[in-house]
Coordinates of N, CA and C in Angstrom, one line a residue:
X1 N -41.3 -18.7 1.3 CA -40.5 -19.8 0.7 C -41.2 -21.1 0.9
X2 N -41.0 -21.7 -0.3 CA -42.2 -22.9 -0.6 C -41.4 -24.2 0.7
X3 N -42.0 -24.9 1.3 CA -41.4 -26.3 1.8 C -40.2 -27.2 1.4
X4 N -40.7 -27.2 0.2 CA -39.8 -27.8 -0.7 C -38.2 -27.5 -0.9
X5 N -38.5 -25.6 -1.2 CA -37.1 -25.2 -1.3 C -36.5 -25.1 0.7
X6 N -37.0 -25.5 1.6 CA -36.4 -25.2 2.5 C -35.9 -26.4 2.9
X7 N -36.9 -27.7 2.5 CA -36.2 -28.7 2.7 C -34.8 -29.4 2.2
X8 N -34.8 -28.4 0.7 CA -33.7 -28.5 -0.1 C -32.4 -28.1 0.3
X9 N -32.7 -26.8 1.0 CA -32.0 -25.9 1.3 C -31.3 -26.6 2.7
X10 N -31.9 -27.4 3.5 CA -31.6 -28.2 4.7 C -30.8 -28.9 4.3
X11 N -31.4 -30.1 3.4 CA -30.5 -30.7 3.0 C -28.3 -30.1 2.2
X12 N -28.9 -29.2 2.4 CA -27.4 -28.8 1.8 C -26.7 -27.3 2.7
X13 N -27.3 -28.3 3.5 CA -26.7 -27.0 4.8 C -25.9 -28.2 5.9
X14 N -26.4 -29.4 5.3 CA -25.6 -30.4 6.3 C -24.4 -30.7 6.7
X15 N -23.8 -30.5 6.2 CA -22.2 -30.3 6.1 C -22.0 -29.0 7.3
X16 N -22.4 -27.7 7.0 CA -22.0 -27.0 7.5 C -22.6 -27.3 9.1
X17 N -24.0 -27.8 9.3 CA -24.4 -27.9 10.7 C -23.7 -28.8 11.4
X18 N -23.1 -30.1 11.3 CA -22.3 -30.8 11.2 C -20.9 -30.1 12.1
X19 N -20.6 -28.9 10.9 CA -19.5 -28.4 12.0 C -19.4 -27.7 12.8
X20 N -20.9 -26.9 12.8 CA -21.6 -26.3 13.4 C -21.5 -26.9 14.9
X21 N -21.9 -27.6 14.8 CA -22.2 -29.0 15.9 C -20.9 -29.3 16.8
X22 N -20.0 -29.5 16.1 CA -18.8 -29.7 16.7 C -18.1 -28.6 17.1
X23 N -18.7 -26.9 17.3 CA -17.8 -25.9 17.7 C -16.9 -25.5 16.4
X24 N -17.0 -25.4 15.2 CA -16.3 -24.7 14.6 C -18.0 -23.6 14.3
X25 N -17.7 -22.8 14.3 CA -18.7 -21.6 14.4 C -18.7 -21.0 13.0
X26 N -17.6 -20.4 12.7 CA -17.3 -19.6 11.4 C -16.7 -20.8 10.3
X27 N -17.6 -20.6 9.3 CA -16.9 -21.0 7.7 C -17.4 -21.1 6.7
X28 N -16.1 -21.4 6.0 CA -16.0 -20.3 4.5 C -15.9 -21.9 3.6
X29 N -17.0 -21.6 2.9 CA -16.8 -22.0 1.1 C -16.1 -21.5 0.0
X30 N -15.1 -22.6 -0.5 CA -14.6 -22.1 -1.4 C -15.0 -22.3 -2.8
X31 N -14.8 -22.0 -3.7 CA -15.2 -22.4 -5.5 C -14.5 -21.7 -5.9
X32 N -14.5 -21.7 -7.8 CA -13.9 -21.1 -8.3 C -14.5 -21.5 -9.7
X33 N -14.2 -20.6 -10.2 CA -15.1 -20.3 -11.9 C -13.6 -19.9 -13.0
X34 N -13.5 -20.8 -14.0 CA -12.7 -20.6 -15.0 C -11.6 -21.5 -15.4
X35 N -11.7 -22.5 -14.7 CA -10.4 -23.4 -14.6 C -10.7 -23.9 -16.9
X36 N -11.4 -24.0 -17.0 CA -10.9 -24.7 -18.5 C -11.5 -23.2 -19.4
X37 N -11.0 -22.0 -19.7 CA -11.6 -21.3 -20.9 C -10.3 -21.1 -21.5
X38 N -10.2 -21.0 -22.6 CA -8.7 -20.5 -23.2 C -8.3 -19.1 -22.9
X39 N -8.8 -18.2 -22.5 CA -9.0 -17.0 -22.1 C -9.2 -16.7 -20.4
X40 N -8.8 -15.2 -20.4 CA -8.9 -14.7 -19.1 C -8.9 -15.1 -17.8
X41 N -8.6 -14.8 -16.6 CA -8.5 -15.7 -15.0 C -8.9 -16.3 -14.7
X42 N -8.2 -17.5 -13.9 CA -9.4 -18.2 -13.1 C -9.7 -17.0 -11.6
X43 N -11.2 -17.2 -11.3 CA -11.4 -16.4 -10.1 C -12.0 -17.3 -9.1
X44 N -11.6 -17.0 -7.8 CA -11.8 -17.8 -6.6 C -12.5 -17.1 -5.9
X45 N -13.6 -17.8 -4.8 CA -14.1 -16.8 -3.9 C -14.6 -17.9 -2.4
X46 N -14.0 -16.9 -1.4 CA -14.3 -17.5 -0.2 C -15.7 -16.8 0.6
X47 N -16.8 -17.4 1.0 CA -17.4 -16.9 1.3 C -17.8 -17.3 2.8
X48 N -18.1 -16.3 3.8 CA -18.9 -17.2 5.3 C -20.3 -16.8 5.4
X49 N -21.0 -17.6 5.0 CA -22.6 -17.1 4.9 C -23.0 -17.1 6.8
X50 N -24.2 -16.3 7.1 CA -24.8 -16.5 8.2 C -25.0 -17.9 8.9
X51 N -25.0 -18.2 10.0 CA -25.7 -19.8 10.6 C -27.2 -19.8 10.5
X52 N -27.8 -20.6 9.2 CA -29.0 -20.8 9.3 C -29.4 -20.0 8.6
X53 N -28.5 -18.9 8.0 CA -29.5 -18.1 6.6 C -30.0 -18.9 5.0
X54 N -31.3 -18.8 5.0 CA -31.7 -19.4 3.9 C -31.9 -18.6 2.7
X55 N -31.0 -18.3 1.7 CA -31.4 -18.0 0.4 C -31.9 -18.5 -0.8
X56 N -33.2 -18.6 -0.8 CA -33.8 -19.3 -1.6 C -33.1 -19.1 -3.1
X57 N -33.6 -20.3 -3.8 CA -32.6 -20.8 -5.1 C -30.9 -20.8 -4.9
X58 N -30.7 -21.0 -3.7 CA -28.8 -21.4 -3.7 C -28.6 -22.6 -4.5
X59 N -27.8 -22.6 -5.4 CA -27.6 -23.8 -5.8 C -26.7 -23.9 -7.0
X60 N -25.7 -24.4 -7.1 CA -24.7 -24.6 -7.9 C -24.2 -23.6 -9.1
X61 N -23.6 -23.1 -9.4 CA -23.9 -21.6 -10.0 C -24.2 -22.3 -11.7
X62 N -23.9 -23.4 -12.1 CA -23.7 -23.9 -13.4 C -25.2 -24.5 -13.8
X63 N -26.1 -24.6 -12.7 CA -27.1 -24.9 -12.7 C -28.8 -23.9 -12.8
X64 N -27.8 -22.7 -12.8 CA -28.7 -21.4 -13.0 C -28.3 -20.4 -13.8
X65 N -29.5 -20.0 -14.0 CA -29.7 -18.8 -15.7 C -28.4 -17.5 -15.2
X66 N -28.1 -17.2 -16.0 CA -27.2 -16.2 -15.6 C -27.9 -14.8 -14.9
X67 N -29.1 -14.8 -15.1 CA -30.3 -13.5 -14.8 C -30.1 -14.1 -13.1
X68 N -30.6 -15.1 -12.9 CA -30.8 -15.3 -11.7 C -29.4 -15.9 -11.0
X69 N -28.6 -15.6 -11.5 CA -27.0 -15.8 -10.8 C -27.0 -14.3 -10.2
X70 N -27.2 -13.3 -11.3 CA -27.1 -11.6 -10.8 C -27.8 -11.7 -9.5
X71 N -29.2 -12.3 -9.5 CA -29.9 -11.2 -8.5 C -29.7 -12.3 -7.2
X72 N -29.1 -13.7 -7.1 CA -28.2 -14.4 -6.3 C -27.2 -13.5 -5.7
X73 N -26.4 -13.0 -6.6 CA -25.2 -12.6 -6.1 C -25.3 -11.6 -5.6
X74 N -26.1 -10.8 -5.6 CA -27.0 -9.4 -5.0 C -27.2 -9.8 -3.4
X75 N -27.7 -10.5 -3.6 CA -28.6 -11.2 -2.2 C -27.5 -11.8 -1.2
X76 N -26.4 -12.6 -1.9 CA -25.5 -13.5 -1.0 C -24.1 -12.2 -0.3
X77 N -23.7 -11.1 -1.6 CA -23.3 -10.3 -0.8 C -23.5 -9.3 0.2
X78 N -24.7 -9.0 0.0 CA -25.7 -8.3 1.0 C -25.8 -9.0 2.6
X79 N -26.0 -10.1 2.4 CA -26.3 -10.9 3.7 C -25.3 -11.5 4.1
X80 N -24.2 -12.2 3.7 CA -23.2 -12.9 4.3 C -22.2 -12.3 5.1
X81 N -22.0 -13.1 6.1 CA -20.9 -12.6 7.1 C -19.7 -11.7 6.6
X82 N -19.4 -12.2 5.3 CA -17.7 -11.9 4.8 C -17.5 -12.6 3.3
X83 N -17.4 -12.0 2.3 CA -16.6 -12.6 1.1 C -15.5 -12.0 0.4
X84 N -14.8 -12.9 0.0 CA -13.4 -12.2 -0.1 C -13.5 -12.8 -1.9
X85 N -12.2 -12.5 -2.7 CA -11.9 -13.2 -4.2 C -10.7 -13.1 -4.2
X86 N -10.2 -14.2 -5.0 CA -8.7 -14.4 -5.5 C -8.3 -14.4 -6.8
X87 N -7.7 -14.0 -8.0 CA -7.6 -13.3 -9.1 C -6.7 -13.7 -9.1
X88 N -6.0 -14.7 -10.7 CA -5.2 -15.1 -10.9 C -5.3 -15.0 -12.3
X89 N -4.2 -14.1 -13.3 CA -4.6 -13.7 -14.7 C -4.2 -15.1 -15.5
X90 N -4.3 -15.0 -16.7 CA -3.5 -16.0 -17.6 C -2.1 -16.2 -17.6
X91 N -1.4 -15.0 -17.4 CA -0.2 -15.2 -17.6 C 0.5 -15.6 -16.5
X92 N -0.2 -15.5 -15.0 CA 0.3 -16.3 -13.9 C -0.4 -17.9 -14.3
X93 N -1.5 -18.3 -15.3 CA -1.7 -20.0 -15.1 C -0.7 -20.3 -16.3
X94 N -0.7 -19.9 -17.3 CA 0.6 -20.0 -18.0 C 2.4 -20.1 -17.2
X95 N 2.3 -20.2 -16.8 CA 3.7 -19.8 -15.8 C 3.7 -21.0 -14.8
X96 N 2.6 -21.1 -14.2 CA 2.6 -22.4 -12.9 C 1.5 -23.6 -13.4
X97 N 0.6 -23.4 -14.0 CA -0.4 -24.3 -14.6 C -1.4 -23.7 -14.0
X98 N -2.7 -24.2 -14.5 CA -3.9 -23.9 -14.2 C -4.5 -24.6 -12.5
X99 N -4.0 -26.0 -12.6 CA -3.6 -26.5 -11.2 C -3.5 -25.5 -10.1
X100 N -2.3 -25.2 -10.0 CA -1.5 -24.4 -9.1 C -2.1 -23.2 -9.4
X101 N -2.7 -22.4 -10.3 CA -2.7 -21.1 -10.1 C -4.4 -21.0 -9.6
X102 N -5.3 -22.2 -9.7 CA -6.6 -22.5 -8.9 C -6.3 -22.7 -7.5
X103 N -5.4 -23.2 -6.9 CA -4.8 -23.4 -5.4 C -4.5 -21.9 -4.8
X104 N -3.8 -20.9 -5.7 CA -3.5 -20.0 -5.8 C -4.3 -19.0 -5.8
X105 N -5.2 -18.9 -6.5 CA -6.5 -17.9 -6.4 C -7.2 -18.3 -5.0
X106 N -7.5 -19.5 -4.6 CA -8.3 -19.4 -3.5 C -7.5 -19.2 -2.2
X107 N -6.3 -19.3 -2.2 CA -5.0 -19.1 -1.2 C -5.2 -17.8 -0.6
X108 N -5.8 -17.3 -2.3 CA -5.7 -15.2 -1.8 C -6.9 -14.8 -1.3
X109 N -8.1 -15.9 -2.1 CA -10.0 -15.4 -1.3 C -9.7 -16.1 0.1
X110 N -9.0 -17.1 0.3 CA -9.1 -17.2 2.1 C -8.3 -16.0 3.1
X111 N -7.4 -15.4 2.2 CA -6.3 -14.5 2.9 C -7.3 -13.4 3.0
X112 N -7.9 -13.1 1.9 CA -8.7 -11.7 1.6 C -9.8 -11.6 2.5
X113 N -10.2 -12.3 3.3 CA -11.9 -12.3 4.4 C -11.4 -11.7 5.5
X114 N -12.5 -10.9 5.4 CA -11.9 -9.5 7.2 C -11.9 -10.6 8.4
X115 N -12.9 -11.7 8.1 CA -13.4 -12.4 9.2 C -12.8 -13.9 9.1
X116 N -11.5 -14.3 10.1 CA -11.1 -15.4 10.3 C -12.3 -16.7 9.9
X117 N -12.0 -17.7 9.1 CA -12.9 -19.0 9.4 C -12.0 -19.6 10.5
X118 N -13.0 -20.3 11.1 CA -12.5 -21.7 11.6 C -12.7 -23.3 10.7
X119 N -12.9 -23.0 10.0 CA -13.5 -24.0 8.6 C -13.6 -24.2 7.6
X120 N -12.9 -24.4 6.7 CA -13.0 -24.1 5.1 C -13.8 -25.4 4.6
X121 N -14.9 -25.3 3.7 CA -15.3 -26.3 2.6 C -14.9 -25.9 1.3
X122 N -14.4 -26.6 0.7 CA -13.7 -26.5 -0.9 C -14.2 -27.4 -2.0
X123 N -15.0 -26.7 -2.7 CA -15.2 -27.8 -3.9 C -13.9 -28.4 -4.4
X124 N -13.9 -30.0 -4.2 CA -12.9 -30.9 -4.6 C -11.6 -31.1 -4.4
X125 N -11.3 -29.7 -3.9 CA -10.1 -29.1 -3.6 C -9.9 -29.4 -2.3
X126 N -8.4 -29.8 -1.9 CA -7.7 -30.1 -0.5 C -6.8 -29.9 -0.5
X127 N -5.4 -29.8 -1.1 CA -4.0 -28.9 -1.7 C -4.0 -27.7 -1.7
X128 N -4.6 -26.9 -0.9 CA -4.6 -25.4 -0.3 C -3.8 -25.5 0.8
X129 N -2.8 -23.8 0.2 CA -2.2 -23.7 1.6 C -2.6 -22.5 2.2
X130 N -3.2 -23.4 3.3 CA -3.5 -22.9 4.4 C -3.4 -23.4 6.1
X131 N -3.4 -22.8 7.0 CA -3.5 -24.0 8.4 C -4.5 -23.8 8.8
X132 N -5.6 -23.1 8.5 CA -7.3 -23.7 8.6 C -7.8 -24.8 8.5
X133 N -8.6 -25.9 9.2 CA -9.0 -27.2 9.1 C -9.7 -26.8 7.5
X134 N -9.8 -27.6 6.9 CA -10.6 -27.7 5.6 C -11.0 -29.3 5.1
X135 N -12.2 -29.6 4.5 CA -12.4 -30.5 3.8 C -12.9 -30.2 2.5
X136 N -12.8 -31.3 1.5 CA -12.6 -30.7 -0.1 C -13.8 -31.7 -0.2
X137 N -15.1 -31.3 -0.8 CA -16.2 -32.2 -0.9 C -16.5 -32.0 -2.8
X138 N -16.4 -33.2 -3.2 CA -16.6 -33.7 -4.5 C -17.9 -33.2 -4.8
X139 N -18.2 -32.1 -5.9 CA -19.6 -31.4 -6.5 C -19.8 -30.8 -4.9
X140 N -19.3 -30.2 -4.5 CA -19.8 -29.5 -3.5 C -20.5 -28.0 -3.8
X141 N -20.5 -27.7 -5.0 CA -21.1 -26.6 -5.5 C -22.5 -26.9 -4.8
X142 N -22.9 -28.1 -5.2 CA -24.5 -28.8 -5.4 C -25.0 -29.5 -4.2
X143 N -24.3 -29.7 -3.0 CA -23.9 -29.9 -1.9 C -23.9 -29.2 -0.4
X144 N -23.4 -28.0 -0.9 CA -23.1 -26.8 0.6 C -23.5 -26.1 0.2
X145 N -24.3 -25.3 1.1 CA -24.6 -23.8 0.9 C -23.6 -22.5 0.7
X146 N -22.7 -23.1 2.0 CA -21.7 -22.2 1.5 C -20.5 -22.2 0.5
X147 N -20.0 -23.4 -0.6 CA -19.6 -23.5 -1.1 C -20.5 -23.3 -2.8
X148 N -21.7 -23.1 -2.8 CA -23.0 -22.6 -3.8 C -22.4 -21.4 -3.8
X149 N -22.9 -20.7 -2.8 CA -22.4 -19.5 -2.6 C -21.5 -18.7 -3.3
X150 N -19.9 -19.5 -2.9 CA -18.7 -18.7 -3.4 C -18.7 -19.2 -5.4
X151 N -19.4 -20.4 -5.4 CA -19.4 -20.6 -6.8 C -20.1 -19.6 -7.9
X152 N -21.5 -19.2 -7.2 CA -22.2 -18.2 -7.4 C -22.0 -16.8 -7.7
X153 N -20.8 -15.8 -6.3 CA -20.0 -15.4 -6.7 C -18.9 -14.9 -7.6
X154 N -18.4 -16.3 -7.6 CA -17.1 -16.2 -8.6 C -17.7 -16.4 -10.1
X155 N -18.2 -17.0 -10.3 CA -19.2 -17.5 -11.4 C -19.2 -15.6 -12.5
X156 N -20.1 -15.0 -11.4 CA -20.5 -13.7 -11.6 C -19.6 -12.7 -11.9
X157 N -18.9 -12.8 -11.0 CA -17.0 -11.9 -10.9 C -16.7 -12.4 -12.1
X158 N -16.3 -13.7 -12.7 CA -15.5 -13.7 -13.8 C -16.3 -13.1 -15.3
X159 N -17.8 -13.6 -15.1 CA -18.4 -13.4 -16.4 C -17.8 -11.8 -16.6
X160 N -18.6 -11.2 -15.5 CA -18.3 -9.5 -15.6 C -16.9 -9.1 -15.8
X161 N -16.0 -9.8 -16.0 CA -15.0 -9.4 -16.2 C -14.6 -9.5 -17.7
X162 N -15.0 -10.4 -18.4 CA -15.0 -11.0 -19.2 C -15.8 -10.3 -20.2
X163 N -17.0 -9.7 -20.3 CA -18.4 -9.0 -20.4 C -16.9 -7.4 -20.9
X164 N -16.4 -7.1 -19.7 CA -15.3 -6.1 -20.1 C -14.4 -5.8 -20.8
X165 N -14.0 -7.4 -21.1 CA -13.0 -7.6 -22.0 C -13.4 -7.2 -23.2
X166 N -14.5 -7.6 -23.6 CA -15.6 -7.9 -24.9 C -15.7 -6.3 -25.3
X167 N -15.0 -5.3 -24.6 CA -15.3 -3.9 -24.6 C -14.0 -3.9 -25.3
X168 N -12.8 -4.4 -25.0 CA -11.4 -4.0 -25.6 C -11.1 -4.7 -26.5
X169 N -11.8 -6.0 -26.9 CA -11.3 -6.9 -27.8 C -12.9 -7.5 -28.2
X170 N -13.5 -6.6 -29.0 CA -15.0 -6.6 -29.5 C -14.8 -7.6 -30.6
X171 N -13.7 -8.1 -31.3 CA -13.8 -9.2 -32.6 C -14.0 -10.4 -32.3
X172 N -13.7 -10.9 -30.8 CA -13.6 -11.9 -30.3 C -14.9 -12.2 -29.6
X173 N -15.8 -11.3 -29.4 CA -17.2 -11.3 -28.7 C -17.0 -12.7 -27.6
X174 N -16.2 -11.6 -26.6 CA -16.2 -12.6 -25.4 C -17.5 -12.4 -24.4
X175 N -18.3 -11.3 -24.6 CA -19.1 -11.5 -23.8 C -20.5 -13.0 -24.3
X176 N -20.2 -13.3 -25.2 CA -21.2 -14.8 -25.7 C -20.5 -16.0 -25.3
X177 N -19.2 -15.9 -25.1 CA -18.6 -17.1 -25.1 C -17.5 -17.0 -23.3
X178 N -17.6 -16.3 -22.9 CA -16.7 -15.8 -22.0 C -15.1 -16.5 -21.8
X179 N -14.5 -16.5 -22.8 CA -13.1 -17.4 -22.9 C -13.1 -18.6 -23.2
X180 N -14.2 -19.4 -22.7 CA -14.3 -20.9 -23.2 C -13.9 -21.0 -24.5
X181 N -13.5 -22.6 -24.9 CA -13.3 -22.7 -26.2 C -14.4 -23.2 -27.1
X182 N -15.4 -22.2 -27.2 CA -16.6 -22.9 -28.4 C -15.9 -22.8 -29.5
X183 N -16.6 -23.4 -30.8 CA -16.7 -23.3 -31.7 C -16.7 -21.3 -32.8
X184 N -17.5 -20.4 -31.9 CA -17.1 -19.3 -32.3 C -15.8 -18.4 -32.0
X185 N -16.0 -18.8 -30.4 CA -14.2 -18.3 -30.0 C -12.5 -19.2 -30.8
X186 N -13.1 -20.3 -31.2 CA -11.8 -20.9 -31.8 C -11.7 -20.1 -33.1
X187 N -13.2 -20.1 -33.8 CA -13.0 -19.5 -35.3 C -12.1 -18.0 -35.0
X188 N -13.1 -16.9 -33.9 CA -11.9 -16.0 -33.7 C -10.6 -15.8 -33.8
X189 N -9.8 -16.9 -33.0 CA -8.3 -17.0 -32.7 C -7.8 -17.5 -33.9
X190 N -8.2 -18.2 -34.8 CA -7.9 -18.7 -36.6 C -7.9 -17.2 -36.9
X191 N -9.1 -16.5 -37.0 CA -9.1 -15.1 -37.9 C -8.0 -14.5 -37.0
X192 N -8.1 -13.9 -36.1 CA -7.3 -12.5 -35.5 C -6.0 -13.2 -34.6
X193 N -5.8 -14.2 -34.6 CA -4.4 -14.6 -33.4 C -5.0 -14.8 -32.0
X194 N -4.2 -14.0 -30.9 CA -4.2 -14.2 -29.5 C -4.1 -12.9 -29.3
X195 N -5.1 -12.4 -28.1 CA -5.0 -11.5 -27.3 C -3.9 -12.0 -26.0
X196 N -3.4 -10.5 -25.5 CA -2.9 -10.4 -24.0 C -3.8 -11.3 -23.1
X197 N -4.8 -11.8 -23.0 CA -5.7 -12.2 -22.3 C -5.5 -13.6 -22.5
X198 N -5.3 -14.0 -23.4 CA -5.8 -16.0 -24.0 C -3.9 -16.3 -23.3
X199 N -4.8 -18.0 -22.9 CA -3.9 -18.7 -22.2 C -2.9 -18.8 -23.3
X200 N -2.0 -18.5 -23.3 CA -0.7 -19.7 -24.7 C -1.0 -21.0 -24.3
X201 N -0.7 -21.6 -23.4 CA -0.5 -23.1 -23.4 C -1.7 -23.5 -23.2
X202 N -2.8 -23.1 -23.2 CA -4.1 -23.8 -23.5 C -4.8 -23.6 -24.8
X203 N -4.1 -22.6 -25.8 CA -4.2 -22.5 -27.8 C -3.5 -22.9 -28.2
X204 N -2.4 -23.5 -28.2 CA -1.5 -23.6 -28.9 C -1.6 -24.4 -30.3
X205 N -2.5 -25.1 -30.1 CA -3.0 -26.4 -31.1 C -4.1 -25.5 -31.8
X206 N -4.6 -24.7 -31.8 CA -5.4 -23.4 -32.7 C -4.7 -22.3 -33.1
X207 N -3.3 -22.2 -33.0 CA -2.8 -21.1 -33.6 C -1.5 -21.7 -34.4
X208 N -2.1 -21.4 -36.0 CA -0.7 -21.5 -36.8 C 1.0 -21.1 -36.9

């Protein structure tokens, strides 16, 4: 690993050595992938990477090729202490909001880790319930290692799920668009309506 990427990698391990430093030992990054698609879950993921493990190219999941997200998420599950995921369909963000049901997905990736944190980092987020100490760091994707991590992750969880979808509802070719609202997934929902899958209260203004 080149200098550069270790220096980088230092720089965005600061936060966690920090708490490192003050006796919190174990902790978990949070993220989450899907909050704006008109389609299918948002997914959360908590992750507690090793103290001082470097995986080269960590780094914000929205900032990497989806090829090198796979062979990321290969590497980050293999080696990390513990990752968990929280799964929240459309028709539970329909029901509570997209809000609450992102509070809610990561509620269940912190519940789901075999391995207690003593520390949660949360991209942006601080309205989790939990009684784990946590701080919510603004672009923390781009920021923490272990918050990279769970974005990484989740990032990957949802595409593939999505990639699935594209198997049961092939007219909508979610695997190009993965729920987001482009320009070809709106044209879809004009031609064929709403799947079981698409938010209602985030189409509503695209369906006649």
């Amino acid at each position: 690993m080149k200098q550069e990427e270790i220096a980088r990698l230092d720089e965005m391990m600061k936060f966690e050595n920090e708490l490192y430093d003050n006796g919190y030992d174990i902790i978990a990054g949070i993220d989450e992938a899907g909050r704006g698609p008109l389609a299918g879950p948002v997914v959360a993921c908590a992750v507690i990477l090793k103290k001082g493990e470097y995986i080269e190219g960590l780094n914000d999941s929205k900032k990497i090729s989806p090829k090198k997200r796979e062979k990321l998420y290969d590497e980050i599950t293999q080696k990390c202490v513990a990752y968990s995921l929280g799964i929240v369909d459309n028709n539970v963000i329909d029901e509570i909001n997209i809000l609450e049901a992102t509070r809610l997905a990561m509620k269940k990736a912190i519940e789901g880790l075999s391995v207690t944190p003593k520390y949660l980092l949360i991209d942006a987020e601080t309205h989790v319930d939990t009684n784990i100490p946590l701080a919510g760091i603004v672009k923390g994707d781009s920021l923490s290692v272990s918050i990279a991590a769970a974005s990484i992750i989740a990032k990957v969880t949802r595409d593939r799920m999505l990639v699935d979808f594209d198997k049961e509802y092939p007219e909508y070719e979610f695997s190009k668009h993965k729920g987001y609202g482009t320009a070809l997934h709106i044209q879809k929902i004009g031609e064929h309506g709403l799947t079981p899958i698409h938010r209602k209260t985030f189409c509503s203004k695209f369906v006649k």
